[in-house]
Amino acid sequence: MAASSRPRGPRLFDLPNDVKKLLTIDTFKGNVSTDDFMEKISSNLVEQMKDHTGAGTAFDPKPFIRTFENVLEELVQLRTRVQEQCDELENSTQIVEHQYKKDIADMHSAFDDVYRSYDSLESRIGDVGNTAIRIGEQLETIDKQRSRASESRDIIEYFMEFQEGNSERLSLLCEGGDEGQLKAAIICRRLNAVAKEVDTDVKARIGIEKFCESFEKEMLEDFDRAYKEGDPRVMAHRAKVLFEFNGGASCVQTYVNQHEFFISNKKIEEMEELRRSEDNLDLSNPNIPPPEVDTSLVKLYDDIRITVRKEANIISAVFPQPATVMQVFLQRVFAQSIQNHVELLLSRAERYSHLAYLRTLASTHSETKRLVENLKFYCDKEAKLTDAADASGLLTSASPEEALDRCMSDLFVPYTEADRYLSREKLALNELFGRIIAEFLNYMQERKKNSARNQSVLTRTLNQISQSTSGTMLYPGGGGDLTTGSPLTSTNPFETGVNRDVSSSNPMQQAYRNMMGDTGNLITVDNDGFKLLSRDAIMRMLNIHAEAIVRCMELSDAQDLPNSILFLYSVLLDFIGTKYLDIALDDVIEELGSKAEPDTSCFPVVLTTTKVIQLMQKHFQTAVLPLVVGSPSVHRNVLGSKNKFMAALENKANDVLRKELESITSWLKELLSLQKRNDFRPKDEDVIMMSMGTQPCVQIVDFITRIYRAACKSLQGKNLETFLFNIGQKFHLMLLDHFKKFYVTPTGGLLVTKDISKYEEVIQMFKIPALNDLFEMLRQLGNIFLVKPEILRSILSEGYLARLDPSMLYPYLEKRVDFKSAKLDRILGVVDENAANATPADSKAQRRSLFVNENTVLKEMRKNYNRDFLNQEFIAAFKS
C-alpha cells in the first residue's frame, strides 16, 4: 500500500516493449504461473548477460534489480486500476439489484390483484354453471316427461289400433328401413308388456302377440340369411333390433345352434371313430412315464382355439353385448363337444385299469386348463369382449373369464368332488403296490405253511391285495368280474375264477402284462434262499407314488392339497411298512427263535430295511414335505406318521439284530460245549491230528467268519462295529469261563495256545482295537498253560497279566496237571490252606467271586468304548 501512495517520478531506466506488453490485465486472466511470468520479463536480461560477460567476469545484478523494481511499480499501478474498476462495478450492481427487487415487489402486487380477479370470475362462472345445471336437469326431466308422454300416447294409439284389428301403421314402420325396424322393436316390446298387464282386452293381446311373433320370425330369418351369406352389417342390425325387442336370446340361440362347429358331419365321424378305437396300452403301464394327452383331444382343443379366436372377432362386431353371447357359445362348446369327448376318453380308459383312468383324467384336466387360459386371452386381450348397458332379459352379466372357470369346474366336478378322486387313487395304488409285493407275499405264505406258524396277518393282507388287484378288472368281452368263481390262487387276474379262454391278443390281458412289466428284477434271493423285494421294486413303488402326488397336485384344490397328500402318503406307509417290511422282519424274528444254528438271512432283511428307510426319507423330503409345509396341522400329522413308521421299522430291525446276537451267543456256547474232556490232555498222535486246532475251535472260527462276512454286507459304520464288538465281547467272556473247565498238560498247552491264536486271528478281522486288547490278554493268559514252572513268575509279571491280582489267575493255574507237584500256589504267593480245607460249596463261591472280579476288569478295559447301536432302544435292550 505504501508503494501505491508514493508519487510517481521520472524513471532513469525504462522497461523494454516486450515487458510492457506483459504488464496488462489480459496476461493475468485464467491460470497464471509466477515462474513463467518471471522467466518472460527476465529473458532479455539473461541473454544480454551471456553476451557481455566473459569467463572471469562477476555477475552484475543491477539490471535485474532495476527491471524488477519497474515491473513491481507497474503491477502496483495495474492493481490500483483493477480495484477501482471492481468498486465501480459493485456500485452499479447494487443499484441494479435494488431496482430489480422493487420491480419484483410491484409485480407481486399486480399478480395478487389478477388472482383476486380470477377468483371472483371463477366464483361467478361456478354460480352460472350451477344455475345452468339446474336448468338442464329441469329441462331433461321435462324432456323425459314429454318423451314418455309422447311414447305413452303412441303406445296407446297402437294398442287402440290393435283393438280395432288394425296394425298397418306399425307394419309401415317396420318397412321404414333400419331406424324404423329399431323403433318398431321397441314399440313391440312395450306393447307386449302392456298386453300382459291389461287382461280385459283379449283381442288386442292376441293381435299384439301374433304381430310380435311375426316380427321376431322375420328378423330371425333375416339374421339367419345374413349369417349364411356372411354379411356382418345385416347381422349386426338384426341382432341390435332383436336385442331391443326381447334381449336377443332367440338371436343368440339361432347363432349358436346353427354354428358349423356343432353340426359338422366331420366332428360326428371323429366321435364315432373315437368310440371304436382302442386306448393307448401304455396308460396302464406304471413303468412307463404317463403318455402325452390323447391326440383326438389335442385336435379338438386346437379346433376350439381356432374357432373361438375367429368367433370372438365376429361376435364383437355383430352383437351389442358380445361378452354375454360369447359366454353362451363357450357353455355350448363345453357342454356338447368337450364334455362328450372327455366322458368317452374316461370311460374307455376305465375299462383297462384304474391307472389308465387316473392318467387320462389328469392329462385331460391339465390340457383343459391350458385351453381355458388360451380362451381367456382370446376373449379379453384380443377381441376385448365387454358388454354395454345391461339388456333386458338376457341370461347373465358374468364375464367370459368367469364363465370359463365355471365351465371348467362343472366339467370335472363329477370326477373330483368329495372323495371320489382320492378313493380312485387309493384303489390304483393298492392295485399297483399289491402286484409288486404279491410274489413276496406268496413266498411268505408258503414259508408259513411249511413251518405251520401263525399266518392270520399274512392271509388277511393277501386277501386285501387280491381284492384290490383283481376285483376291479373287468373282462372286456363278457363284462363280468374275473374274481367270480373259485378262490384266489394267483395274483394274475386272468388265472383266477372260472376257466376262460382268453386269447393272447386280448387288449385287457396285454394291458395287464404291460402293467406288470418284467417282474424278474422285483425279487432278490439271498444265499439262504430268503426272498425280498429288490431296490428296483421299492423305487418302482416310490415312482408310482410320486406320479400319484403329481396327479393330486393337478386335480385337488389348493386348500385340500395338504390333506390329500397326507392320505396318499399313508397308503404308501401302509404297504411298505405293514404289508412288506413288518411281515419280513416278524418272520425273521420267528425263524431266529426256532433254529438251533443261526443263519444269515436276517442281515439282508436289516439291510433292506435300512435302505428303504433312506429311500423313504429322501422321497418324503423331495415329494411330500414341500406340499404340506404350508399347513402346520397337516405338516405335524404327516411328520408324525413318517417318524412313527421309521421308528417302528428301526425297533424291529433292532429286535432282529438282538435276536440274532442271542442266537449267535447260544450257538457259540453250543460249539464250546463240544470240547471233549481230554482235548487238552492229548496223546502225541492226537496233537498231530489237532495241529490246526481242536474241532470246536475250527467250527467256531468258520462260524464267526461266516457271520462276519454276512454282517459286513448288510451293516455299516458304528452299527457294524457295535454288532461285532458285542459278539467279540460275549465270546471273550465265554472263553474266560471255558478254559477254567479243562485240565491241561504241557502238550495240551500247545493246543490251548493254538485255539486262542485262531480265536484271536478271527477276531482281528473285526478291526476293533478294544477286542484286540481283550484277546491279546486272553493269549497271554493261555501262555500260563504252556511255560515251565520256573519261568511262570516272569510271565505273570509282564503285559496284561501284571495288571491283574494274582488271585484272579488261580482258577486257571490249578488246571495245570503239575499244579500241585510244582507247587504253583507258592509262585502266586497265595497261602492255600483255607482252600485245601474248604468244602466244595466254599470253592464254588470263591470261583464265582473271582469271575465277578474278572468282569470288573473287562468293564474297566471297555469303559470308554462307544456302544451306539442303531438307536437307544437297542442299547437299553442289551443292558437289560
PDB file of C-alpha atoms in Angstrom, residues 469-599:
ATOM      1  CA  THR A 469     -55.680-106.260  -7.775  1.00  0.00           C
ATOM      2  CA  SER A 470     -58.321-108.480  -9.287  1.00  0.00           C
ATOM      3  CA  GLY A 471     -61.714-107.337  -8.067  1.00  0.00           C
ATOM      4  CA  THR A 472     -61.807-104.240 -10.280  1.00  0.00           C
ATOM      5  CA  MET A 473     -60.548-105.687 -13.561  1.00  0.00           C
ATOM      6  CA  LEU A 474     -63.435-106.361 -15.925  1.00  0.00           C
ATOM      7  CA  TYR A 475     -63.363-108.808 -18.773  1.00  0.00           C
ATOM      8  CA  PRO A 476     -63.874-106.710 -21.917  1.00  0.00           C
ATOM      9  CA  GLY A 477     -65.714-109.359 -23.884  1.00  0.00           C
ATOM     10  CA  GLY A 478     -68.185-110.597 -21.328  1.00  0.00           C
ATOM     11  CA  GLY A 479     -68.297-107.649 -18.965  1.00  0.00           C
ATOM     12  CA  GLY A 480     -68.113-109.894 -15.902  1.00  0.00           C
ATOM     13  CA  ASP A 481     -65.962-109.813 -12.805  1.00  0.00           C
ATOM     14  CA  LEU A 482     -62.897-112.003 -13.113  1.00  0.00           C
ATOM     15  CA  THR A 483     -62.920-112.815  -9.412  1.00  0.00           C
ATOM     16  CA  THR A 484     -66.177-114.712  -9.671  1.00  0.00           C
ATOM     17  CA  GLY A 485     -65.726-118.413  -9.047  1.00  0.00           C
ATOM     18  CA  SER A 486     -63.005-120.286  -7.217  1.00  0.00           C
ATOM     19  CA  PRO A 487     -60.844-118.695  -4.505  1.00  0.00           C
ATOM     20  CA  LEU A 488     -57.779-116.675  -5.403  1.00  0.00           C
ATOM     21  CA  THR A 489     -54.781-118.867  -6.202  1.00  0.00           C
ATOM     22  CA  SER A 490     -52.684-116.426  -8.216  1.00  0.00           C
ATOM     23  CA  THR A 491     -52.129-112.714  -8.413  1.00  0.00           C
ATOM     24  CA  ASN A 492     -52.799-112.737 -12.146  1.00  0.00           C
ATOM     25  CA  PRO A 493     -56.478-111.861 -12.635  1.00  0.00           C
ATOM     26  CA  PHE A 494     -56.509-113.824 -15.873  1.00  0.00           C
ATOM     27  CA  GLU A 495     -55.744-117.016 -13.955  1.00  0.00           C
ATOM     28  CA  THR A 496     -58.384-116.574 -11.224  1.00  0.00           C
ATOM     29  CA  GLY A 497     -62.033-117.531 -11.107  1.00  0.00           C
ATOM     30  CA  VAL A 498     -63.644-119.871 -13.558  1.00  0.00           C
ATOM     31  CA  ASN A 499     -61.662-121.095 -16.555  1.00  0.00           C
ATOM     32  CA  ARG A 500     -61.981-118.791 -19.526  1.00  0.00           C
ATOM     33  CA  ASP A 501     -60.439-118.920 -22.945  1.00  0.00           C
ATOM     34  CA  VAL A 502     -58.690-115.552 -23.071  1.00  0.00           C
ATOM     35  CA  SER A 503     -56.592-115.153 -26.209  1.00  0.00           C
ATOM     36  CA  SER A 504     -53.140-113.643 -26.081  1.00  0.00           C
ATOM     37  CA  SER A 505     -54.312-110.782 -28.268  1.00  0.00           C
ATOM     38  CA  ASN A 506     -56.878-109.660 -25.715  1.00  0.00           C
ATOM     39  CA  PRO A 507     -56.176-105.940 -25.023  1.00  0.00           C
ATOM     40  CA  MET A 508     -57.055-106.336 -21.365  1.00  0.00           C
ATOM     41  CA  GLN A 509     -54.530-109.109 -20.904  1.00  0.00           C
ATOM     42  CA  GLN A 510     -51.927-107.168 -22.818  1.00  0.00           C
ATOM     43  CA  ALA A 511     -52.564-104.177 -20.550  1.00  0.00           C
ATOM     44  CA  TYR A 512     -52.017-106.400 -17.524  1.00  0.00           C
ATOM     45  CA  ARG A 513     -48.723-107.688 -18.939  1.00  0.00           C
ATOM     46  CA  ASN A 514     -47.596-104.150 -19.618  1.00  0.00           C
ATOM     47  CA  MET A 515     -48.572-103.150 -16.097  1.00  0.00           C
ATOM     48  CA  MET A 516     -46.555-105.965 -14.537  1.00  0.00           C
ATOM     49  CA  GLY A 517     -43.580-105.436 -16.852  1.00  0.00           C
ATOM     50  CA  ASP A 518     -40.538-107.644 -16.339  1.00  0.00           C
ATOM     51  CA  THR A 519     -41.031-108.813 -12.755  1.00  0.00           C
ATOM     52  CA  GLY A 520     -37.825-110.827 -12.747  1.00  0.00           C
ATOM     53  CA  ASN A 521     -35.907-107.984 -11.124  1.00  0.00           C
ATOM     54  CA  LEU A 522     -38.526-107.273  -8.447  1.00  0.00           C
ATOM     55  CA  ILE A 523     -37.343-110.078  -6.155  1.00  0.00           C
ATOM     56  CA  THR A 524     -33.864-110.792  -4.796  1.00  0.00           C
ATOM     57  CA  VAL A 525     -32.830-114.088  -3.215  1.00  0.00           C
ATOM     58  CA  ASP A 526     -30.062-114.249  -0.601  1.00  0.00           C
ATOM     59  CA  ASN A 527     -27.651-117.116   0.000  1.00  0.00           C
ATOM     60  CA  ASP A 528     -30.109-118.760   2.389  1.00  0.00           C
ATOM     61  CA  GLY A 529     -32.924-118.650  -0.182  1.00  0.00           C
ATOM     62  CA  PHE A 530     -34.848-115.843   1.566  1.00  0.00           C
ATOM     63  CA  LYS A 531     -36.758-113.681  -0.932  1.00  0.00           C
ATOM     64  CA  LEU A 532     -37.109-109.913  -0.618  1.00  0.00           C
ATOM     65  CA  LEU A 533     -38.191-107.054  -2.822  1.00  0.00           C
ATOM     66  CA  SER A 534     -35.310-105.597  -4.813  1.00  0.00           C
ATOM     67  CA  ARG A 535     -34.298-101.968  -4.790  1.00  0.00           C
ATOM     68  CA  ASP A 536     -35.893-101.647  -8.232  1.00  0.00           C
ATOM     69  CA  ALA A 537     -39.206-102.770  -6.762  1.00  0.00           C
ATOM     70  CA  ILE A 538     -39.067-100.152  -3.988  1.00  0.00           C
ATOM     71  CA  MET A 539     -38.053 -97.466  -6.491  1.00  0.00           C
ATOM     72  CA  ARG A 540     -40.955 -98.536  -8.690  1.00  0.00           C
ATOM     73  CA  MET A 541     -43.354 -98.090  -5.776  1.00  0.00           C
ATOM     74  CA  LEU A 542     -41.895 -94.663  -4.962  1.00  0.00           C
ATOM     75  CA  ASN A 543     -42.128 -93.596  -8.613  1.00  0.00           C
ATOM     76  CA  ILE A 544     -45.749 -94.726  -8.742  1.00  0.00           C
ATOM     77  CA  HIS A 545     -46.454 -92.778  -5.557  1.00  0.00           C
ATOM     78  CA  ALA A 546     -44.648 -89.683  -6.886  1.00  0.00           C
ATOM     79  CA  GLU A 547     -46.768 -89.827 -10.035  1.00  0.00           C
ATOM     80  CA  ALA A 548     -49.880 -90.033  -7.857  1.00  0.00           C
ATOM     81  CA  ILE A 549     -48.718 -86.902  -5.994  1.00  0.00           C
ATOM     82  CA  VAL A 550     -48.291 -85.068  -9.310  1.00  0.00           C
ATOM     83  CA  ARG A 551     -51.832 -86.052 -10.275  1.00  0.00           C
ATOM     84  CA  CYS A 552     -53.059 -84.927  -6.878  1.00  0.00           C
ATOM     85  CA  MET A 553     -51.470 -81.506  -7.417  1.00  0.00           C
ATOM     86  CA  GLU A 554     -53.310 -81.268 -10.712  1.00  0.00           C
ATOM     87  CA  LEU A 555     -56.728 -82.487  -9.581  1.00  0.00           C
ATOM     88  CA  SER A 556     -57.033 -81.273  -5.960  1.00  0.00           C
ATOM     89  CA  ASP A 557     -57.955 -77.778  -4.826  1.00  0.00           C
ATOM     90  CA  ALA A 558     -55.149 -75.775  -3.269  1.00  0.00           C
ATOM     91  CA  GLN A 559     -56.808 -75.740   0.178  1.00  0.00           C
ATOM     92  CA  ASP A 560     -57.382 -79.528   0.098  1.00  0.00           C
ATOM     93  CA  LEU A 561     -53.967 -80.470  -1.302  1.00  0.00           C
ATOM     94  CA  PRO A 562     -52.090 -80.978   2.043  1.00  0.00           C
ATOM     95  CA  ASN A 563     -54.753 -83.351   3.383  1.00  0.00           C
ATOM     96  CA  SER A 564     -54.820 -85.234   0.071  1.00  0.00           C
ATOM     97  CA  ILE A 565     -51.033 -85.646   0.176  1.00  0.00           C
ATOM     98  CA  LEU A 566     -51.303 -86.963   3.753  1.00  0.00           C
ATOM     99  CA  PHE A 567     -53.904 -89.503   2.590  1.00  0.00           C
ATOM    100  CA  LEU A 568     -51.727 -90.760  -0.281  1.00  0.00           C
ATOM    101  CA  TYR A 569     -48.632 -90.911   1.939  1.00  0.00           C
ATOM    102  CA  SER A 570     -50.488 -93.062   4.462  1.00  0.00           C
ATOM    103  CA  VAL A 571     -51.225 -95.596   1.689  1.00  0.00           C
ATOM    104  CA  LEU A 572     -47.514 -95.816   0.861  1.00  0.00           C
ATOM    105  CA  LEU A 573     -46.544 -96.223   4.525  1.00  0.00           C
ATOM    106  CA  ASP A 574     -49.140 -98.948   4.970  1.00  0.00           C
ATOM    107  CA  PHE A 575     -47.853-101.028   2.070  1.00  0.00           C
ATOM    108  CA  ILE A 576     -44.123-100.673   2.656  1.00  0.00           C
ATOM    109  CA  GLY A 577     -44.439-100.913   6.421  1.00  0.00           C
ATOM    110  CA  THR A 578     -47.359-103.141   7.370  1.00  0.00           C
ATOM    111  CA  LYS A 579     -47.672-105.253   4.223  1.00  0.00           C
ATOM    112  CA  TYR A 580     -43.976-105.730   3.464  1.00  0.00           C
ATOM    113  CA  LEU A 581     -41.225-104.963   5.978  1.00  0.00           C
ATOM    114  CA  ASP A 582     -43.235-105.797   9.106  1.00  0.00           C
ATOM    115  CA  ILE A 583     -44.032-109.230   7.674  1.00  0.00           C
ATOM    116  CA  ALA A 584     -40.418-109.848   6.636  1.00  0.00           C
ATOM    117  CA  LEU A 585     -38.989-108.721   9.989  1.00  0.00           C
ATOM    118  CA  ASP A 586     -41.550-110.681  12.008  1.00  0.00           C
ATOM    119  CA  ASP A 587     -40.772-113.790  10.003  1.00  0.00           C
ATOM    120  CA  VAL A 588     -37.050-113.406  10.594  1.00  0.00           C
ATOM    121  CA  ILE A 589     -37.595-112.932  14.332  1.00  0.00           C
ATOM    122  CA  GLU A 590     -39.692-116.102  14.466  1.00  0.00           C
ATOM    123  CA  GLU A 591     -37.114-118.024  12.442  1.00  0.00           C
ATOM    124  CA  LEU A 592     -34.282-116.894  14.727  1.00  0.00           C
ATOM    125  CA  GLY A 593     -36.150-118.213  17.729  1.00  0.00           C
ATOM    126  CA  SER A 594     -36.844-121.594  16.146  1.00  0.00           C
ATOM    127  CA  LYS A 595     -33.430-122.588  14.822  1.00  0.00           C
ATOM    128  CA  ALA A 596     -30.502-124.053  16.761  1.00  0.00           C
ATOM    129  CA  GLU A 597     -27.771-122.800  14.400  1.00  0.00           C
ATOM    130  CA  PRO A 598     -28.472-119.226  13.300  1.00  0.00           C
ATOM    131  CA  ASP A 599     -28.276-118.470   9.580  1.00  0.00           C
TER     132      ASP A 599
END
